Structure formats: structure tokens, C-alpha cells
mmCIF file of C-alpha atoms in Angstrom:
data_model
loop_
_atom_site.group_PDB
_atom_site.id
_atom_site.type_symbol
_atom_site.label_atom_id
_atom_site.label_comp_id
_atom_site.label_asym_id
_atom_site.label_seq_id
_atom_site.Cartn_x
_atom_site.Cartn_y
_atom_site.Cartn_z
ATOM 1 C CA VAL A 1 0.081 -0.016 -0.049
ATOM 2 C CA ILE A 2 1.637 3.325 -1.199
ATOM 3 C CA VAL A 3 0.237 6.787 -0.634
ATOM 4 C CA SER A 4 1.836 10.157 -1.233
ATOM 5 C CA GLY A 5 0.468 12.482 1.391
ATOM 6 C CA ALA A 6 1.038 14.927 4.223
ATOM 7 C CA VAL A 7 2.291 13.719 7.643
ATOM 8 C CA GLU A 8 1.348 16.159 10.332
ATOM 9 C CA ARG A 9 2.646 16.668 13.982
ATOM 10 C CA SER A 10 0.212 19.684 14.475
ATOM 11 C CA VAL A 11 -1.478 22.333 12.699
ATOM 12 C CA THR A 12 1.687 24.350 12.143
ATOM 13 C CA GLN A 13 4.063 21.407 11.546
ATOM 14 C CA SER A 14 3.662 19.049 8.495
ATOM 15 C CA ALA A 15 5.781 17.221 6.065
ATOM 16 C CA SER A 16 5.173 15.658 2.686
ATOM 17 C CA ALA A 17 6.235 12.015 2.620
ATOM 18 C CA LEU A 18 5.723 8.750 0.654
ATOM 19 C CA VAL A 19 3.627 6.646 3.112
ATOM 20 C CA VAL A 20 4.290 2.871 2.694
ATOM 21 C CA GLY A 21 2.074 0.235 4.273
ATOM 22 C CA THR A 22 4.173 -2.984 4.601
ATOM 23 C CA ARG A 23 5.527 -5.731 6.943
ATOM 24 C CA ARG A 24 8.663 -5.568 8.834
ATOM 25 C CA ILE A 25 10.521 -7.234 5.972
ATOM 26 C CA GLY A 26 9.628 -4.430 3.754
ATOM 27 C CA VAL A 27 11.137 -1.793 6.054
ATOM 28 C CA GLU A 28 14.287 -3.998 6.414
ATOM 29 C CA MET A 29 14.627 -3.926 2.633
ATOM 30 C CA ASN A 30 15.468 -0.247 2.882
ATOM 31 C CA PRO A 31 19.349 -0.071 2.821
ATOM 32 C CA THR A 32 19.185 2.635 5.412
ATOM 33 C CA PRO A 33 19.373 1.183 8.979
ATOM 34 C CA LEU A 34 17.436 2.272 12.069
ATOM 35 C CA ALA A 35 18.974 5.353 13.847
ATOM 36 C CA GLU A 36 16.415 5.293 16.889
ATOM 37 C CA GLY A 37 13.707 2.762 18.176
ATOM 38 C CA ARG A 38 12.764 -0.437 16.592
ATOM 39 C CA TYR A 39 10.937 -2.096 13.738
ATOM 40 C CA PHE A 40 7.174 -3.091 14.191
ATOM 41 C CA ASP A 41 6.655 -6.958 14.269
ATOM 42 C CA ASP A 42 4.155 -8.777 11.895
ATOM 43 C CA SER A 43 2.098 -9.392 15.086
ATOM 44 C CA GLU A 44 1.623 -5.715 15.408
ATOM 45 C CA GLY A 45 0.104 -5.331 11.798
ATOM 46 C CA ALA A 46 -3.257 -3.905 13.188
ATOM 47 C CA LYS A 47 -1.692 -1.405 15.440
ATOM 48 C CA ARG A 48 -1.291 2.314 14.517
ATOM 49 C CA LEU A 49 2.601 2.414 14.610
ATOM 50 C CA CYS A 50 4.914 4.215 12.195
ATOM 51 C CA ILE A 51 8.524 4.416 11.302
ATOM 52 C CA LEU A 52 9.680 7.918 9.945
ATOM 53 C CA GLY A 53 12.422 8.578 7.373
ATOM 54 C CA ASP A 54 15.107 11.013 8.240
ATOM 55 C CA LYS A 55 13.451 13.888 6.168
ATOM 56 C CA PRO A 56 10.071 13.952 7.683
ATOM 57 C CA ARG A 57 11.571 13.329 11.142
ATOM 58 C CA ARG A 58 13.700 16.547 10.923
ATOM 59 C CA GLU A 59 10.756 18.484 9.401
ATOM 60 C CA LEU A 60 8.403 17.496 12.197
ATOM 61 C CA PHE A 61 10.529 17.248 15.373
ATOM 62 C CA GLY A 62 13.956 18.890 14.355
ATOM 63 C CA THR A 63 16.480 17.355 16.937
ATOM 64 C CA ALA A 64 13.962 16.735 19.593
ATOM 65 C CA PRO A 65 13.255 13.227 20.954
ATOM 66 C CA VAL A 66 10.566 11.611 18.651
ATOM 67 C CA LEU A 67 9.982 7.872 19.994
ATOM 68 C CA GLY A 68 6.591 7.510 21.408
ATOM 69 C CA LYS A 69 5.322 10.926 19.949
ATOM 70 C CA THR A 70 2.139 10.857 17.795
ATOM 71 C CA VAL A 71 1.927 11.915 14.220
ATOM 72 C CA ARG A 72 -1.283 12.307 12.035
ATOM 73 C CA ILE A 73 -1.334 10.355 8.820
ATOM 74 C CA ILE A 74 -4.307 9.698 6.598
ATOM 75 C CA ASP A 75 -6.632 11.400 9.166
ATOM 76 C CA LYS A 76 -5.436 8.998 11.938
ATOM 77 C CA ASP A 77 -3.033 9.209 14.800
ATOM 78 C CA TRP A 78 0.019 6.902 14.611
ATOM 79 C CA THR A 79 2.674 6.358 17.393
ATOM 80 C CA VAL A 80 6.462 6.699 16.332
ATOM 81 C CA VAL A 81 8.332 3.537 17.229
ATOM 82 C CA GLY A 82 11.419 3.852 14.967
ATOM 83 C CA VAL A 83 13.398 6.502 12.898
ATOM 84 C CA LEU A 84 15.485 5.545 9.935
ATOM 85 C CA GLY A 85 18.988 7.252 9.667
ATOM 86 C CA LYS A 86 20.253 9.510 6.973
ATOM 87 C CA PRO A 87 20.666 7.535 3.673
ATOM 88 C CA LYS A 88 24.119 6.814 2.617
ATOM 89 C CA GLY A 89 24.933 9.316 -0.258
ATOM 90 C CA ASP A 90 21.926 11.479 0.692
ATOM 91 C CA GLY A 91 21.887 14.436 -1.803
ATOM 92 C CA THR A 92 22.731 12.445 -4.700
ATOM 93 C CA LEU A 93 20.332 12.325 -7.819
ATOM 94 C CA GLY A 94 19.687 8.670 -7.340
ATOM 95 C CA ASN A 95 18.447 9.062 -3.689
ATOM 96 C CA ALA A 96 16.703 12.149 -4.565
ATOM 97 C CA MET A 97 14.751 10.287 -7.206
ATOM 98 C CA LEU A 98 13.965 7.324 -4.878
ATOM 99 C CA GLY A 99 13.138 9.370 -1.985
ATOM 100 C CA LEU A 100 14.698 7.167 0.551
ATOM 101 C CA SER A 101 14.879 9.931 3.048
ATOM 102 C CA SER A 102 11.273 10.821 2.650
ATOM 103 C CA LEU A 103 9.572 7.478 3.494
ATOM 104 C CA VAL A 104 7.106 6.797 6.338
ATOM 105 C CA TYR A 105 6.380 3.114 7.024
ATOM 106 C CA LEU A 106 3.007 1.957 8.421
ATOM 107 C CA PRO A 107 2.032 -1.715 9.349
ATOM 108 C CA TYR A 108 0.215 -3.156 6.417
ATOM 109 C CA GLN A 109 -3.091 -4.330 7.967
ATOM 110 C CA ALA A 110 -3.579 -1.015 9.816
ATOM 111 C CA ALA A 111 -2.822 1.140 6.579
ATOM 112 C CA ARG A 112 -4.828 -0.905 4.203
ATOM 113 C CA LYS A 113 -8.581 0.165 3.642
ATOM 114 C CA PRO A 114 -10.904 -2.699 3.512
ATOM 115 C CA ASP A 115 -11.512 -2.205 -0.222
ATOM 116 C CA GLY A 116 -7.862 -1.244 -1.024
ATOM 117 C CA GLU A 117 -5.448 -2.863 -3.431
ATOM 118 C CA VAL A 118 -1.968 -3.876 -3.410
ATOM 119 C CA ASN A 119 -0.454 -1.555 -6.097
ATOM 120 C CA ARG A 120 3.241 -2.338 -5.744
ATOM 121 C CA ILE A 121 5.299 -5.338 -4.828
ATOM 122 C CA ALA A 122 8.930 -4.832 -3.987
ATOM 123 C CA LEU A 123 11.392 -7.709 -4.326
ATOM 124 C CA LYS A 124 15.022 -8.047 -3.184
ATOM 125 C CA THR A 125 17.057 -10.688 -4.988
ATOM 126 C CA ASN A 126 20.250 -12.430 -4.175
ATOM 127 C CA TYR A 127 22.869 -10.637 -6.275
ATOM 128 C CA ASP A 128 24.720 -13.924 -6.709
ATOM 129 C CA HIS A 129 22.111 -15.064 -9.195
ATOM 130 C CA PRO A 130 20.907 -13.249 -12.398
ATOM 131 C CA ALA A 131 17.591 -11.380 -11.942
ATOM 132 C CA ASP A 132 16.426 -11.934 -15.594
ATOM 133 C CA ALA A 133 15.238 -15.486 -14.897
ATOM 134 C CA LEU A 134 13.326 -14.164 -11.774
ATOM 135 C CA VAL A 135 11.682 -11.359 -13.779
ATOM 136 C CA THR A 136 10.500 -13.801 -16.471
ATOM 137 C CA ALA A 137 8.990 -16.146 -13.946
ATOM 138 C CA LEU A 138 7.431 -13.109 -12.144
ATOM 139 C CA GLN A 139 5.841 -11.863 -15.278
ATOM 140 C CA ASN A 140 4.509 -15.246 -16.269
ATOM 141 C CA THR A 141 2.984 -15.737 -12.725
ATOM 142 C CA LEU A 142 1.290 -12.355 -12.967
ATOM 143 C CA ARG A 143 -0.102 -12.967 -16.259
ATOM 144 C CA THR A 144 -1.550 -16.311 -15.004
ATOM 145 C CA THR A 145 -3.120 -14.478 -11.919
ATOM 146 C CA HIS A 146 -4.365 -11.621 -14.158
ATOM 147 C CA ALA A 147 -6.201 -13.821 -16.856
ATOM 148 C CA GLN A 148 -3.248 -13.440 -19.368
ATOM 149 C CA ARG A 149 -3.545 -9.592 -19.366
ATOM 150 C CA ASP A 150 -0.513 -7.511 -19.296
ATOM 151 C CA ASP A 151 -2.177 -4.849 -16.880
ATOM 152 C CA PHE A 152 0.998 -4.544 -14.715
ATOM 153 C CA GLY A 153 4.771 -3.429 -15.072
ATOM 154 C CA VAL A 154 7.898 -4.874 -13.856
ATOM 155 C CA VAL A 155 10.684 -2.374 -13.315
ATOM 156 C CA THR A 156 14.143 -3.573 -12.217
ATOM 157 C CA GLN A 157 17.066 -1.352 -10.940
ATOM 158 C CA LYS A 158 18.804 -1.873 -14.182
ATOM 159 C CA GLN A 159 15.933 -0.298 -16.155
ATOM 160 C CA GLY A 160 15.800 2.554 -13.624
ATOM 161 C CA LEU A 161 19.481 3.091 -13.942
ATOM 162 C CA LYS A 162 19.112 3.252 -17.904
ATOM 163 C CA LEU A 163 16.323 5.786 -17.426
ATOM 164 C CA VAL A 164 18.587 7.855 -15.076
ATOM 165 C CA ILE A 165 21.394 7.698 -17.523
ATOM 166 C CA LYS A 166 19.168 8.717 -20.225
ATOM 167 C CA LEU A 167 17.895 11.787 -18.322
ATOM 168 C CA LEU A 168 21.348 12.710 -17.429
ATOM 169 C CA ASN A 169 22.629 12.534 -20.877
ATOM 170 C CA MET A 170 19.578 14.682 -22.050
ATOM 171 C CA ALA A 171 20.303 17.286 -19.301
ATOM 172 C CA GLN A 172 24.048 17.274 -20.271
ATOM 173 C CA ALA A 173 23.334 17.779 -23.924
ATOM 174 C CA LEU A 174 20.976 20.652 -23.051
ATOM 175 C CA LEU A 175 23.511 22.293 -20.771
ATOM 176 C CA VAL A 176 26.262 21.973 -23.477
ATOM 177 C CA LEU A 177 24.025 23.705 -25.965
ATOM 178 C CA ILE A 178 23.094 26.458 -23.562
ATOM 179 C CA SER A 179 26.915 26.743 -22.526
ATOM 180 C CA THR A 180 27.964 27.027 -26.187
ATOM 181 C CA ILE A 181 25.372 29.634 -26.953
ATOM 182 C CA SER A 182 26.358 31.616 -23.785
ATOM 183 C CA LEU A 183 30.200 31.519 -24.778
ATOM 184 C CA VAL A 184 29.540 32.576 -28.291
ATOM 185 C CA VAL A 185 27.365 35.565 -27.086
ATOM 186 C CA ALA A 186 29.879 36.477 -24.527
ATOM 187 C CA GLY A 187 32.781 36.242 -26.988
ATOM 188 C CA VAL A 188 30.972 38.463 -29.491
ATOM 189 C CA GLY A 189 30.371 40.934 -26.679
ATOM 190 C CA ILE A 190 33.996 41.027 -25.760
ATOM 191 C CA MET A 191 35.110 41.412 -29.477
ATOM 192 C CA ASN A 192 32.763 44.271 -29.832
ATOM 193 C CA ILE A 193 33.834 46.031 -26.675
ATOM 194 C CA MET A 194 37.522 45.582 -27.765
ATOM 195 C CA LEU A 195 36.736 47.026 -31.206
ATOM 196 C CA VAL A 196 35.186 50.019 -29.616
ATOM 197 C CA THR A 197 38.274 50.349 -27.327
ATOM 198 C CA VAL A 198 40.536 50.206 -30.298
ATOM 199 C CA THR A 199 38.462 53.003 -32.134
ATOM 200 C CA GLU A 200 38.460 55.198 -29.056
ATOM 201 C CA ARG A 201 42.398 54.598 -28.305
ATOM 202 C CA THR A 202 43.570 54.978 -31.913
ATOM 203 C CA ARG A 203 45.547 58.102 -31.125
ATOM 204 C CA GLU A 204 47.124 56.456 -28.191
ATOM 205 C CA ILE A 205 48.143 53.444 -30.373
ATOM 206 C CA GLY A 206 49.737 56.057 -32.790
ATOM 207 C CA ILE A 207 51.691 57.706 -30.021
ATOM 208 C CA ARG A 208 52.924 54.294 -28.783
ATOM 209 C CA LYS A 209 54.056 53.375 -32.330
ATOM 210 C CA THR A 210 56.060 56.684 -32.772
ATOM 211 C CA VAL A 211 58.017 56.024 -29.662
ATOM 212 C CA GLY A 212 59.111 52.582 -30.734
ATOM 213 C CA ALA A 213 56.216 50.040 -29.959
ATOM 214 C CA ARG A 214 56.160 47.310 -32.468
ATOM 215 C CA ARG A 215 53.072 45.533 -33.957
ATOM 216 C CA ASN A 216 53.544 42.593 -31.617
ATOM 217 C CA ASP A 217 53.521 44.735 -28.554
ATOM 218 C CA ILE A 218 50.184 46.374 -29.447
ATOM 219 C CA PHE A 219 48.905 42.982 -30.422
ATOM 220 C CA ALA A 220 49.896 41.508 -27.067
ATOM 221 C CA GLN A 221 48.458 44.475 -25.085
ATOM 222 C CA PHE A 222 44.952 44.076 -26.573
ATOM 223 C CA VAL A 223 44.867 40.358 -26.350
ATOM 224 C CA THR A 224 45.889 40.584 -22.815
ATOM 225 C CA GLU A 225 43.148 43.113 -22.075
ATOM 226 C CA ALA A 226 40.607 40.861 -23.823
ATOM 227 C CA ILE A 227 41.711 37.753 -21.734
ATOM 228 C CA THR A 228 41.548 39.734 -18.506
ATOM 229 C CA LEU A 229 38.113 40.982 -19.311
ATOM 230 C CA SER A 230 36.962 37.339 -19.898
ATOM 231 C CA ILE A 231 38.565 36.029 -16.781
ATOM 232 C CA LEU A 232 36.877 38.657 -14.647
ATOM 233 C CA GLY A 233 33.535 37.731 -16.060
ATOM 234 C CA GLY A 234 34.299 34.120 -15.424
ATOM 235 C CA ALA A 235 35.383 34.691 -11.885
ATOM 236 C CA ILE A 236 32.083 36.588 -11.393
ATOM 237 C CA GLY A 237 30.132 33.587 -12.841
ATOM 238 C CA VAL A 238 31.946 31.104 -10.633
ATOM 239 C CA LEU A 239 30.999 33.196 -7.472
ATOM 240 C CA LEU A 240 27.223 33.360 -8.635
ATOM 241 C CA SER A 241 27.324 29.526 -9.357
ATOM 242 C CA TRP A 242 28.770 28.902 -5.880
ATOM 243 C CA ALA A 243 25.900 31.088 -4.244
ATOM 244 C CA ILE A 244 23.171 29.197 -6.260
ATOM 245 C CA CYS A 245 24.690 25.768 -5.354
ATOM 246 C CA LEU A 246 24.491 26.710 -1.773
ATOM 247 C CA LEU A 247 20.834 27.682 -2.063
ATOM 248 C CA ILE A 248 19.923 24.542 -3.961
ATOM 249 C CA GLY A 249 21.860 22.408 -1.298
ATOM 250 C CA ARG A 250 19.913 24.282 1.436
ATOM 251 C CA TYR A 251 16.435 24.066 0.097
ATOM 252 C CA SER A 252 16.444 20.766 -1.866
ATOM 253 C CA THR A 253 17.540 17.118 -1.548
ATOM 254 C CA LEU A 254 20.421 17.633 -3.967
ATOM 255 C CA THR A 255 23.888 18.717 -2.903
ATOM 256 C CA PRO A 256 25.809 20.405 -5.760
ATOM 257 C CA GLN A 257 29.616 20.473 -5.402
ATOM 258 C CA ILE A 258 32.013 22.953 -6.967
ATOM 259 C CA THR A 259 35.455 21.300 -7.078
ATOM 260 C CA PRO A 260 38.787 23.102 -7.635
ATOM 261 C CA SER A 261 39.156 21.218 -10.852
ATOM 262 C CA LEU A 262 35.803 22.684 -12.150
ATOM 263 C CA ILE A 263 36.911 26.219 -11.140
ATOM 264 C CA VAL A 264 40.143 25.764 -13.047
ATOM 265 C CA MET A 265 38.343 24.518 -16.128
ATOM 266 C CA ALA A 266 35.818 27.286 -16.203
ATOM 267 C CA LEU A 267 38.599 29.962 -16.025
ATOM 268 C CA ALA A 268 40.507 28.018 -18.579
ATOM 269 C CA VAL A 269 37.448 28.253 -21.017
ATOM 270 C CA CYS A 270 37.235 31.885 -20.218
ATOM 271 C CA THR A 271 40.744 32.470 -21.146
ATOM 272 C CA ALA A 272 40.201 30.574 -24.416
ATOM 273 C CA VAL A 273 37.207 32.659 -25.220
ATOM 274 C CA GLY A 274 39.048 35.919 -24.473
ATOM 275 C CA LEU A 275 42.046 34.727 -26.668
ATOM 276 C CA LEU A 276 39.973 33.643 -29.464
ATOM 277 C CA PHE A 277 37.488 36.764 -29.788
ATOM 278 C CA GLY A 278 40.327 39.208 -28.718
ATOM 279 C CA VAL A 279 42.588 38.332 -31.700
ATOM 280 C CA THR A 280 40.462 40.287 -34.309
ATOM 281 C CA PRO A 281 40.556 43.536 -32.339
ATOM 282 C CA ALA A 282 44.164 43.235 -31.495
ATOM 283 C CA VAL A 283 45.096 42.590 -35.055
ATOM 284 C CA ARG A 284 43.188 45.610 -36.118
ATOM 285 C CA ALA A 285 45.020 47.737 -33.465
ATOM 286 C CA ALA A 286 48.410 46.204 -34.474
ATOM 287 C CA ARG A 287 48.028 47.108 -38.221
ATOM 288 C CA LEU A 288 47.048 50.783 -37.648
ATOM 289 C CA ASP A 289 49.395 53.162 -39.479
ATOM 290 C CA PRO A 290 50.982 55.593 -36.976
ATOM 291 C CA ILE A 291 50.553 58.692 -39.002
ATOM 292 C CA ASP A 292 46.815 57.991 -39.738
ATOM 293 C CA ALA A 293 46.485 57.102 -36.040
ATOM 294 C CA LEU A 294 48.038 60.422 -34.860
ATOM 295 C CA ARG A 295 45.617 62.375 -37.140
ATOM 296 C CA HIS A 296 42.597 60.507 -35.681
ATOM 297 C CA GLU A 297 40.171 62.604 -33.749
#
């Protein structure tokens, strides 16, 4: 029995959780061990007991003691007998999708309505044996009990992993496209700024050439300015990204991380953009005739 709903401690304190009606073995299948309390036994199937996941426990009670307290689920009061710990790798995309920290377990008989149906069966297999044969046998059994109708679905962790990888690839492709467009727009902006700078500083370039500056000197000056402008923009972007990651980590189940290697890569890309789009203005500045540059107003 699985129900998505609100778990309330009082009028002002509530949490959204995935409520699962199961037996003790169903709770033990969760890879997260108990942090407090105990499991409910099969003999307590009709009692209104519950085991809270880490997230609803923190949202409802914070760090206060929770065992023996009462929460309201499905318009009924349930006594907390256990609390699950924080899932290993909590904050990762996989755990965020599975919602391991947002589960609330109830005894199967107490949670099930008289006319309710079982809408999901969770199986844990022995990893020493291939699961394909079990999946095939399970499908055949369900077809037999369902009058040869395929009105069910069987989802394995392998299939779930393929879906996650597919979603990640789609997101990665979209991010690459957005980043490419952003880099081109930023590069064109830098090039336009540097072209305007060359025009405004034409007389300065002429003076520098008359006192001995070579084409290579003028070229290096303007390329360096373009790269510096690009790196400053990249540094501001890194700081904004760091702030956004802190907000995401605080107000969601995900925990983004900005590593030193990512910062170095971002600044390296900024340097490359500045160099690539700063060449044209630098070449234009280096090729100016000193006499014409001095006459420029």
C-alpha cells in the first residue's frame, strides 16, 4: 500500500512524505538502518505504529526526541516507534529520485483500507544470481493470475538506472548547448567591446608606435586586455554559481559541489574565449598606421 500524502505533527508542522504500508521485512529492505527505536513486528500489523524517514523526522521534530510521539497520517494518529537514519549518499540524484529519506512506514493491516488494493510489490533478490530469470518467472505468474492480461509493469534497478542515465545525458546535452550559446554571445560581446576600445584609443596607439612600440607589442596589449576581461567575467560567474549551489543544497535534496578542478576548467575556458575573440581587435590595432592614428580625432 503506497500513498503520497502529508504527515502532520500539529496544525503548524507538517511534512510531505511517501507513506508505505508494509510488513517488517519491507522496512528492512530499505538500505538505511534504524537510527532510533525498533521495527514493528508482524504481530503488530493492526496497530497504528509508524517508522519515520530522516527527512519527515527532521521537518516535524527537528532534533527533539521523537520515539513515542504521535503523528497524524491519513486522518489517523500513529505512534512513532522507530526512525531511519540518513541514507548513505543522501543528496545524490539517485537518492533524490528514489526518495529514500522521505519514506514513512506503517503496518500493512492498519494502513490498508477494507476495499484497498496492493499497487506495488517490492522484491529484493540475491545478487549472486541473475535477476532476468526471476523477472521472467514473475511476469509469467502475474499473467496467470491476471487472466493473461499485461495490466502490470515490472521495473528493475537496471531499467531504472538506464532511465537515470538517459535523463542525465539529455540534461548534459541541453547544458552543453546552452553553454555554447552563452560562450558565443559572451565572446561576441568581448570582441565588440575591444573593437570600440581600439577605435577610442587610436591616437594612443599612434603615439605608442611613434615612440618605438612594435606590432607585436600592440597585439599583445589588446589580447591581454581581452583575456583579462573574460577571466573577470568568469570569476563573477563562478561566485554566482557557488551561491546558487549553496541555495540548492539548503532548500532541496540535492547537494551540488564546485570542486577546484571545475573552477580551473571554467577559468581556462574563459581564457580561451578571451583569446579567440580578442585576436581580431588586437590585429586591427596592431595594423594601424602610426601617421593615420595620430591624425585620428
